[in-house]
Structure formats: structure tokens, C-alpha cells
Short mmCIF file of C-alpha atoms and ligand atoms in Angstrom, two decimals:
data_model
loop_
_atom_site.label_atom_id
_atom_site.label_comp_id
_atom_site.label_asym_id
_atom_site.label_seq_id
_atom_site.Cartn_x
_atom_site.Cartn_y
_atom_site.Cartn_z
CA MET A 1 5.06 -11.93 -9.34
CA LYS A 2 1.56 -12.28 -7.17
CA ILE A 3 2.62 -12.32 -3.18
CA LEU A 4 0.34 -13.58 -0.72
CA PHE A 5 0.82 -11.25 2.13
CA ILE A 6 -0.63 -12.47 6.15
CA GLY A 7 -1.57 -9.99 7.98
CA SER A 8 -2.49 -5.82 6.94
CA ARG A 9 -0.96 -3.74 10.17
CA LEU A 10 2.53 -2.83 8.89
CA TYR A 11 1.45 -3.18 4.97
CA ASP A 12 2.12 0.50 4.65
CA ASP A 13 4.93 0.39 5.01
CA ILE A 14 6.14 -1.61 1.87
CA ASP A 15 3.22 -1.17 -0.24
CA TRP A 16 5.09 2.11 -2.07
CA TYR A 17 8.48 -1.11 -2.33
CA VAL A 18 5.87 -3.73 -4.16
CA LYS A 19 3.86 -1.75 -5.99
CA SER A 20 7.34 -0.99 -7.79
CA LYS A 21 8.13 -3.90 -8.81
CA GLY A 22 5.11 -4.44 -10.55
CA ILE A 23 4.39 -7.16 -7.76
CA GLU A 24 -0.24 -8.19 -7.87
CA SER A 25 -0.58 -8.38 -3.79
CA VAL A 26 -2.72 -10.97 -1.94
CA LEU A 27 -3.19 -9.57 1.50
CA THR A 28 -4.90 -12.09 3.64
CA GLU A 29 -6.24 -11.07 7.28
CA SER A 30 -8.56 -11.95 10.67
CA ASN A 31 -9.56 -7.95 11.76
CA GLU A 32 -12.00 -6.96 9.30
CA ASN A 33 -11.65 -3.64 10.58
CA ALA A 34 -7.67 -3.68 10.92
CA ILE A 35 -5.84 -0.67 8.78
CA ASN A 36 -4.48 -1.03 5.37
CA LEU A 37 -7.20 -3.36 3.69
CA ASP A 38 -7.05 -0.83 0.89
CA LEU A 39 -4.30 -0.81 -0.34
CA PRO A 40 -3.59 -4.67 -1.53
CA ASP A 41 -4.41 -6.02 -5.13
CA GLN A 42 -7.21 -7.99 -3.36
CA VAL A 43 -7.74 -9.05 -0.12
CA PHE A 44 -9.36 -11.90 2.45
CA ILE A 45 -10.89 -12.04 5.15
CA VAL A 46 -10.34 -15.42 7.42
CA PRO A 47 -10.03 -16.72 11.02
CA ARG A 48 -7.46 -16.49 13.02
CA GLY A 49 -4.49 -19.48 12.19
CA MET A 50 -2.70 -20.04 8.86
CA ASP A 51 -4.99 -22.56 8.10
CA GLY A 52 -7.32 -19.39 5.97
CA PRO A 53 -3.55 -18.09 4.25
CA LYS A 54 -3.15 -21.31 3.33
CA GLN A 55 -5.40 -21.87 1.86
CA VAL A 56 -6.07 -18.58 0.45
CA ALA A 57 -2.01 -18.83 -1.34
CA LEU A 58 -2.94 -21.97 -3.30
CA MET A 59 -6.67 -20.71 -4.75
CA GLN A 60 -4.23 -17.35 -5.70
CA LYS A 61 -2.41 -19.42 -7.33
CA VAL A 62 1.02 -17.05 -5.32
CA ASP A 63 4.11 -17.56 -5.51
CA ALA A 64 5.47 -16.44 -2.63
CA ILE A 65 4.69 -16.53 1.34
CA VAL A 66 5.13 -13.31 3.34
CA PRO A 67 4.56 -13.16 6.58
CA LEU A 68 4.29 -9.17 7.78
CA ILE A 69 3.61 -10.35 11.57
CA GLY A 70 4.67 -8.11 14.16
CA ILE A 71 3.70 -10.17 17.11
CA ASP A 72 5.37 -13.56 18.76
CA PRO A 73 2.58 -15.46 19.77
CA PRO A 74 1.99 -16.87 15.91
CA LEU A 75 5.31 -17.63 15.04
CA ILE A 76 4.86 -20.86 15.30
CA ASP A 77 1.58 -21.51 13.52
CA VAL A 78 3.53 -19.77 10.66
CA ALA A 79 6.47 -21.83 11.26
CA HIS A 80 4.45 -25.12 11.15
CA MET A 81 2.94 -23.82 7.80
CA LYS A 82 6.13 -22.98 5.92
CA GLU A 83 6.97 -26.38 6.41
CA GLU A 84 4.23 -28.05 4.63
CA VAL A 85 3.55 -25.39 2.28
CA GLU A 86 7.28 -25.52 0.75
CA GLU A 87 7.27 -28.82 1.38
CA GLU A 88 3.92 -29.90 -0.45
CA TYR A 89 3.30 -26.96 -3.04
CA GLY A 90 6.62 -25.50 -3.82
CA ILE A 91 6.28 -22.34 -2.84
CA PRO A 92 8.69 -19.98 -0.45
CA VAL A 93 7.51 -18.56 2.81
CA ILE A 94 9.69 -16.19 4.21
CA ALA A 95 9.85 -16.52 7.32
CA ALA A 96 11.64 -18.58 10.12
CA ASP A 97 11.20 -22.31 10.48
CA VAL A 98 9.73 -24.31 13.34
CA ARG A 99 12.79 -24.59 15.20
CA ALA A 100 14.53 -21.82 15.12
CA VAL A 101 10.98 -19.68 16.03
CA GLU A 102 11.45 -23.32 18.99
CA LEU A 103 14.73 -21.37 20.21
CA THR A 104 13.78 -18.00 19.62
CA SER A 105 9.87 -16.98 20.79
CA ASN A 106 11.34 -18.51 24.77
CA LYS A 107 13.76 -16.88 26.23
CA ILE A 108 14.59 -20.67 28.38
CA LYS A 109 15.71 -21.77 25.32
CA THR A 110 17.86 -19.04 23.69
CA LYS A 111 19.83 -19.22 26.22
CA ALA A 112 20.92 -22.70 25.86
CA PHE A 113 21.75 -22.02 22.89
CA TYR A 114 23.27 -19.58 23.33
CA ASP A 115 25.62 -21.73 25.39
CA GLU A 116 25.46 -23.65 23.42
CA ILE A 117 27.20 -21.82 20.39
CA GLY A 118 29.59 -20.65 22.73
CA VAL A 119 28.10 -16.89 22.89
CA ALA A 120 28.13 -15.19 25.61
CA THR A 121 24.93 -14.26 27.46
CA PRO A 122 24.54 -13.06 31.04
CA LYS A 123 24.83 -15.62 34.33
CA TYR A 124 21.29 -16.74 35.19
CA GLN A 125 18.70 -19.12 36.40
CA ILE A 126 15.59 -20.86 36.80
CA LEU A 127 13.32 -19.85 39.60
CA THR A 128 11.45 -22.15 41.55
CA GLY A 129 10.90 -19.49 44.07
CA PRO A 130 12.49 -16.67 46.31
CA GLU A 131 14.72 -18.77 48.42
CA ASP A 132 16.47 -20.97 44.88
CA LEU A 133 18.89 -17.52 44.42
CA THR A 134 21.96 -17.06 44.33
CA LEU A 135 22.49 -14.73 42.54
CA ASP A 136 23.52 -10.81 43.41
CA LEU A 137 20.84 -8.67 43.51
CA PRO A 138 20.34 -6.92 41.35
CA VAL A 139 18.51 -8.78 39.18
CA VAL A 140 16.17 -9.35 36.56
CA LEU A 141 13.26 -11.16 36.90
CA LYS A 142 11.26 -12.26 33.18
CA GLN A 143 9.38 -14.96 32.09
CA GLY A 144 9.91 -17.72 28.56
CA GLU A 145 7.80 -16.23 27.15
CA GLY A 146 6.92 -12.39 25.88
CA GLN A 147 8.18 -8.91 23.97
CA GLY A 148 8.41 -5.06 25.33
CA GLY A 149 8.97 -5.47 28.22
CA LYS A 150 5.88 -8.04 29.41
CA ASP A 151 6.06 -9.52 32.98
CA ILE A 152 10.21 -7.88 33.40
CA LYS A 153 11.19 -6.45 37.11
CA VAL A 154 13.94 -6.26 38.21
CA ALA A 155 14.84 -7.03 41.77
CA LYS A 156 16.35 -5.00 43.84
CA THR A 157 15.92 -6.67 46.83
CA ILE A 158 14.41 -10.25 48.29
CA GLY A 159 11.53 -8.66 48.64
CA ASP A 160 11.73 -7.25 45.58
CA VAL A 161 11.95 -11.88 44.16
CA GLU A 162 9.29 -12.19 46.71
CA ASP A 163 6.47 -9.70 44.88
CA TYR A 164 7.39 -11.52 41.98
CA PHE A 165 6.43 -14.59 42.84
CA ASN A 166 3.22 -13.85 43.92
CA GLU A 167 2.47 -13.28 40.30
CA PHE A 168 4.32 -16.39 39.36
CA ASP A 169 5.35 -19.15 39.68
CA GLN A 170 8.87 -19.89 38.22
CA ALA A 171 10.88 -17.24 36.54
CA LEU A 172 14.01 -16.67 34.30
CA CYS A 173 16.46 -15.11 36.98
CA GLU A 174 19.02 -12.58 35.08
CA GLU A 175 21.95 -10.87 36.62
CA PHE A 176 21.28 -6.90 36.05
CA ILE A 177 23.78 -5.59 33.49
CA GLU A 178 25.26 -2.17 33.64
CA GLY A 179 25.50 -0.92 30.27
CA ALA A 180 24.31 0.16 26.39
CA GLU A 181 21.16 -2.15 25.07
CA ILE A 182 21.70 -2.86 21.27
CA SER A 183 19.87 -4.23 18.67
CA ILE A 184 20.50 -5.45 15.85
CA GLU A 185 18.76 -7.32 12.50
CA VAL A 186 20.00 -9.98 10.36
CA LEU A 187 18.46 -11.04 7.33
CA GLY A 188 18.98 -14.37 6.75
CA PHE A 189 17.83 -16.64 3.14
CA ASP A 190 19.06 -19.65 1.31
CA GLY A 191 22.52 -20.25 3.84
CA GLU A 192 23.24 -16.25 3.65
CA TYR A 193 23.52 -14.14 6.17
CA VAL A 194 24.12 -10.97 6.20
CA ALA A 195 24.27 -8.28 9.29
CA LEU A 196 23.33 -4.12 9.36
CA PRO A 197 24.49 -1.91 11.80
CA PRO A 198 24.07 -1.98 15.79
CA ILE A 199 21.76 0.51 16.47
CA TYR A 200 22.22 1.97 20.17
CA LYS A 201 18.85 2.50 22.20
CA GLY A 202 20.47 3.89 25.18
CA GLU A 203 21.86 2.26 28.97
CA THR A 204 19.30 -0.27 31.34
CA THR A 205 18.50 1.20 33.94
CA LEU A 206 16.98 -0.13 37.26
CA GLU A 207 14.17 1.04 36.96
CA GLY A 208 14.02 -1.05 33.57
CA THR A 209 13.36 1.75 31.16
CA HIS A 210 12.52 -0.83 28.05
CA PRO A 211 14.03 0.90 24.88
CA LEU A 212 10.56 1.90 23.55
CA ASN A 213 10.58 4.34 25.74
CA LYS A 214 14.47 5.66 25.03
CA THR A 215 16.10 8.30 21.96
CA LYS A 216 17.86 4.96 20.24
CA THR A 217 20.74 6.32 18.09
CA GLY A 218 22.56 4.99 15.08
CA PRO A 219 25.14 3.54 13.81
CA CYS A 220 25.29 2.83 17.80
CA MET A 221 28.74 4.29 19.10
CA VAL A 222 29.33 2.77 22.40
CA GLU A 223 32.79 3.90 23.91
CA GLY A 224 34.71 0.49 24.05
CA LEU A 225 32.76 -1.85 21.97
CA ASP A 226 33.05 -1.98 18.69
CA ASN A 227 30.52 -2.48 16.05
CA ASN A 228 32.85 -5.92 14.03
CA LEU A 229 32.19 -8.23 16.86
CA VAL A 230 28.80 -7.30 17.49
CA GLN A 231 27.57 -7.64 13.81
CA HIS A 232 30.45 -10.78 14.00
CA VAL A 233 27.91 -12.24 16.86
CA ALA A 234 24.98 -11.97 15.59
CA TYR A 235 26.22 -13.53 12.11
CA LYS A 236 26.68 -16.06 14.55
CA VAL A 237 23.46 -16.43 16.02
CA ALA A 238 22.03 -16.03 12.80
CA LYS A 239 24.03 -18.83 11.56
CA ASN A 240 23.96 -21.85 13.80
CA LEU A 241 19.67 -20.98 13.30
CA ASP A 242 20.26 -21.66 9.85
CA SER A 243 16.34 -20.06 8.64
CA ASP A 244 15.31 -17.36 6.26
CA GLY A 245 13.99 -13.77 7.32
CA ILE A 246 14.60 -11.24 9.70
CA TYR A 247 16.22 -11.61 13.21
CA GLU A 248 16.09 -8.44 14.87
CA MET A 249 18.52 -9.66 18.40
CA ASP A 250 19.16 -7.37 21.72
CA PHE A 251 22.65 -7.16 22.68
CA MET A 252 23.58 -5.95 26.10
CA PHE A 253 27.46 -4.23 26.41
CA SER A 254 28.41 -3.52 29.89
CA HIS A 255 31.08 -0.82 31.01
CA LYS A 256 32.42 -2.83 33.63
CA ASN A 257 34.15 -5.47 32.47
CA LYS A 258 33.81 -4.86 28.56
CA GLN A 259 31.74 -7.70 27.88
CA LEU A 260 29.32 -7.89 24.59
CA TYR A 261 26.62 -10.61 25.97
CA ALA A 262 23.28 -11.89 23.83
CA ILE A 263 20.36 -10.94 25.67
CA GLU A 264 17.40 -11.65 23.07
CA VAL A 265 16.09 -12.89 19.17
CA ASN A 266 12.91 -12.21 17.37
CA THR A 267 12.65 -14.26 14.25
CA ARG A 268 9.60 -11.36 13.28
CA PRO A 269 9.36 -7.61 11.42
CA ASN A 270 10.28 -5.41 14.60
CA GLY A 271 10.88 -1.54 16.16
CA THR A 272 14.17 -1.81 14.79
CA ARG A 273 14.14 -1.85 11.17
CA TYR A 274 13.44 2.12 10.50
CA LEU A 275 16.39 2.98 12.64
CA THR A 276 18.83 0.01 10.49
CA THR A 277 16.51 1.71 7.72
CA ALA A 278 17.78 5.42 8.38
CA THR A 279 21.37 4.46 8.92
CA CYS A 280 22.40 2.18 6.51
CA GLY A 281 19.67 2.38 3.76
CA VAL A 282 18.52 -1.28 3.93
CA ASN A 283 14.99 -2.06 4.81
CA SER A 284 13.94 -5.46 5.84
CA LEU A 285 10.48 -5.46 5.23
CA CYS A 286 11.44 -5.11 1.77
CA GLU A 287 14.22 -7.58 2.10
CA LEU A 288 12.11 -10.32 2.45
CA VAL A 289 10.45 -8.69 -0.92
CA ASN A 290 13.39 -9.45 -2.78
CA MET A 291 13.52 -12.92 -1.28
CA ALA A 292 9.81 -13.81 -2.67
CA ILE A 293 11.34 -12.29 -5.60
CA GLY A 294 14.63 -14.34 -6.05
CA GLU A 295 16.44 -10.34 -5.73
CA PHE A 296 18.06 -10.85 -2.43
CA SER A 297 21.49 -11.54 -2.16
CA LEU A 298 24.64 -10.40 -0.11
CA PRO A 299 26.28 -8.32 -3.11
CA ASN A 300 22.52 -6.53 -3.95
CA VAL A 301 22.23 -5.53 -0.24
CA TYR A 302 25.98 -4.22 -0.17
CA ASP A 303 25.40 -2.21 -3.09
CA LYS A 304 22.43 0.00 -1.75
CA LEU A 305 24.50 0.57 1.75
CA GLU A 306 24.54 3.96 2.46
CA TYR A 307 26.65 5.98 5.63
CA TYR A 308 24.40 8.11 7.72
CA TYR A 309 23.47 9.86 11.33
CA SER A 310 20.66 9.12 12.94
CA THR A 311 17.81 8.95 15.37
CA GLU A 312 15.07 7.70 16.55
CA ILE A 313 11.94 10.31 19.35
CA PRO A 314 9.13 9.01 20.46
CA ILE A 315 6.70 12.32 20.21
CA GLY A 316 3.15 10.72 20.87
CA ASP A 317 1.65 12.75 18.26
CA TYR A 318 3.47 14.27 15.55
CA GLU A 319 3.33 17.77 13.95
CA GLY A 320 5.68 19.23 12.51
CA PRO A 321 6.42 18.87 8.00
CA ALA A 322 4.57 16.43 5.78
CA PRO A 323 6.47 13.62 4.76
CA LYS A 324 6.50 12.96 1.15
CA VAL A 325 4.98 9.91 -0.83
CA PRO A 326 6.56 7.01 -0.20
CA VAL A 327 5.55 8.59 3.41
CA LYS A 328 6.43 5.38 5.05
CA SER A 329 10.33 5.38 3.56
CA PHE A 330 13.26 7.26 3.48
CA GLU A 331 12.72 6.85 -0.55
CA HIS A 332 12.53 10.15 -0.94
CA ASN A 333 12.70 11.42 2.70
CA ASP A 334 14.70 11.98 5.73
CA PHE A 335 12.76 11.29 8.06
CA VAL A 336 9.90 8.45 8.56
CA VAL A 337 7.18 8.74 11.05
CA HIS A 338 6.07 6.30 12.49
CA GLY A 339 3.83 4.02 14.88
CA PRO A 340 -0.11 4.55 16.88
CA GLU A 341 -1.57 7.91 17.27
CA GLY A 342 -0.04 8.90 20.54
CA TYR A 343 2.38 7.17 20.38
CA GLN A 344 4.71 8.18 16.91
CA ARG A 345 7.48 7.97 17.16
CA VAL A 346 9.85 10.18 14.47
CA THR A 347 13.19 8.43 12.73
CA ALA A 348 15.17 11.22 10.70
CA ARG A 349 18.79 10.99 10.05
CA ALA A 350 21.21 13.30 8.16
CA ASP A 351 25.24 13.04 6.64
CA SER A 352 26.58 14.52 10.03
CA LYS A 353 25.61 15.15 13.97
CA GLU A 354 24.68 18.34 13.58
CA ASN A 355 22.91 18.02 10.52
CA LEU A 356 21.07 15.49 12.57
CA GLU A 357 20.49 18.06 15.28
CA LYS A 358 18.72 21.13 12.53
CA LEU A 359 17.11 18.05 11.84
CA VAL A 360 15.34 17.30 14.92
CA ASP A 361 14.59 20.60 15.92
CA LYS A 362 12.64 21.37 12.56
CA LEU A 363 10.45 18.01 13.43
CA THR A 364 9.90 18.66 16.96
N1 LIG B 401 19.63 -8.67 32.30
C1 LIG B 401 19.45 -7.66 32.32
N2 LIG B 401 20.19 -6.72 32.50
C2 LIG B 401 19.43 -4.93 32.26
N3 LIG B 401 18.29 -4.89 32.01
C3 LIG B 401 18.06 -5.90 31.56
C4 LIG B 401 18.44 -7.39 30.80
N4 LIG B 401 17.35 -7.92 30.91
C5 LIG B 401 16.25 -7.23 30.84
N5 LIG B 401 16.05 -6.55 31.28
C6 LIG B 401 15.31 -4.40 30.53
O1 LIG B 401 14.44 -4.99 29.52
C7 LIG B 401 13.98 -4.99 29.16
C8 LIG B 401 13.52 -6.29 28.38
O2 LIG B 401 14.32 -7.17 27.89
P1 LIG B 401 14.12 -8.31 26.82
O3 LIG B 401 14.41 -9.43 27.33
O4 LIG B 401 14.53 -7.61 25.76
O5 LIG B 401 12.58 -8.84 27.16
P2 LIG B 401 11.74 -7.95 25.77
O6 LIG B 401 11.11 -9.43 25.28
O7 LIG B 401 10.04 -7.50 27.09
O8 LIG B 401 11.82 -7.22 24.97
C9 LIG B 401 16.13 -4.62 27.95
O9 LIG B 401 15.56 -4.13 26.89
C10 LIG B 401 16.44 -4.22 29.16
O10 LIG B 401 15.67 -2.89 29.51
MG1 LIG B 402 13.61 -7.62 24.23
#
């Protein structure tokens, strides 16, 4: 088995798994100074875009392509490449297709999609100026595209809305939901979908603090919210997107009306994955590899399921005890340290809440 991986930034998360499976690894990267270039069997530096990876895949006669791209902008190119390479050369590309990327990469289209398939989403309107506003304040103003909280503002007053329009001439305007933020990963391949346990990412704030900067826990334990409901809705969204790979979905649970709302979908490796793995033992990046080598199936995923209490804490620079090899995996560790220097996070797990607290004390 020979797999082409596109993008090196996340490769250290799965290098150990690729090696354990005896897979020959080829990797393309557009930045010659990128990290992890010493890990795969072969590396090709190619121009940005999907033409280079496609040429390398054909030249190297790989069996499958696994894009490891954790940001939104390239996803549409990947999707077009997937459709072409699968159709013309029969090489599977483990990624979302064009329709799924188009529906999920733009938050306005995603809202319309939720409405179409009957999934509750916060009330919204498209504003072309502050005078269009009919929803009650506070509201959340967003652009169609963006991640990590980019271009998002909670408007408490009409003045805040006016300020937003000094910068933008259109906005997706959503009612502000006071409640719990929840993320969930769904794996999809060849018409089969499995929703992994939901993760709790803290409460929404009027400052619009992004979950990237909060402490998160798994499994999700929010009063009044049944995790089966989250999994069921996530499954429904994935099934209607009808494509392959990882779907990470954001939800909110309103404390006021006890309603679960869908917020957005990301069709790529994402920041929830460490907590998902800590909580249930299933690693979404390893499952991409399994899809590529024909070892992904629902029974295989169910067989791996474990049950832990877990948490992820932003720590800046980690100074605790060294993890065992493979360091980016829970194979022999009860914690994983990840993220760039200065912005590191530690994800830890234990068999009880009490033991988790003890472990966190030791690590932080
Ligand atoms: N309707 C809302 N009510 C309350 N907070 C919100 C709402 N929409 C977004 N937020 C806050 O902004 C964050 C980012 O919004 P999101 O739509 O997930 O965009 P991004 O792609 O930047 O993650 C959310 O995680 C949440 O903290
Ligand atoms: Mg989000």
C-alpha cells in the first residue's frame, strides 16, 4: 500500500500509525521549510494548488490520496481534484466532494442547507446595512467564510452593528444563543456514517470568546441535553452531505428554550480531534488512513470505542512530564501535547473525574 498525503503540518499526528500499518508514505508540501518533512518515506515540494499532488500521485502510482489540510481555503480545490482523480484514474481521494465543500465552506449556504433538511439553526437574516436589522439584540454578525472566530462580532447595540458595517458591506446576522457550545466529529465513507461522542466546549459569551481559548471536556455533559440527540442530528447532517472523510460540526444548546441548534460544519481535520480520541479511542486522522486502505467500517469503529473522561486545556508552553512514544497518540499515553509553541494545549484522559483532576494537576 502506497498513500500520498497532501500537506505536512498534521503529518506527525499519524506518522506512527502509517508506519505501524506498513504503508509506504509519499507526501507533497508547498512550503520547503514546513515541519515534519523528515517523517514520510518520500517528500515532494510542489507549487500551491492540487496540480502538483495529482502529478505526484500518478507518477508514484499511489493507491490512495489522503489530504491532511486543516484550513478551509484549499478544500474546494481538493474537492475538484478528488472528483477528477477518482473518475479518470480510479484513485480514491479521502476528502469531501465539491457539493459538500460548497455547502459547508460558506456559513450562509450552510444555514440554507440546515433549513432544507429540517435541522434547527439559530434564526438569521442577511444584512446589507444596519437598517435591515429586525432580530432582537444581541446578535452575532459573521461573514460567509472564515474560521477560528475571524470576522465574527457579537453586537449588543445598534452602534455595534453600525461599526461592523464600517468594515463589511454584508453580514450573516444570527440571534445570539446563550448556552453550551458543543462539537462532534462524524466519519463518513462510501455511504456509511458514524457520529463520535460530542465534546463540550464551554459557554457562549457576549464577548464572543472563541472555543479555541476555552477549556473543553469530553464526553459532553450538559444538563437537559441528551448526547444521543446530538449524535442523531450530526448523523443526519452528514448523511445529507453525502460525502467522504471527517465532518466536524458545531452546535449550541440554548439554556433558555432547551433547543439544540446547528451552527457550522467543517469538512476537514479539526481541533476537536484530540478530545474525541481521548474520550472514545477513535482517532479521526487514523480513520482517514483506514478509509484509504479499505479497513474503515462501522463494526471496526465500534470495536475501538472506549469510555474516558477527558479535558483539553490551553497552557501556552508545556513543561510537564514527557509523553511516551508515539508522542502524538493515546496508544501509550494518558495525555497528548499539541499546538505551536506559545499556544500549546494538553489533552488528558482518565477513567474517572477524580483521576482526571489528579492527572491535570500533574501536567499543568
Ligand atoms: N449564534 C451565536 N450565539 C452565540 N455565540 C455565537 C453564535 N455564533 C457564533 N458564536 C460564537 O462565535 C464562535 C465562532 O462562530 P462559528 O460560526 O463557529 O465560526 P468559526 O468558523 O469562526 O468557528 C462560536 O464558537 C461562538 O463562540
Ligand atoms: Mg466554529
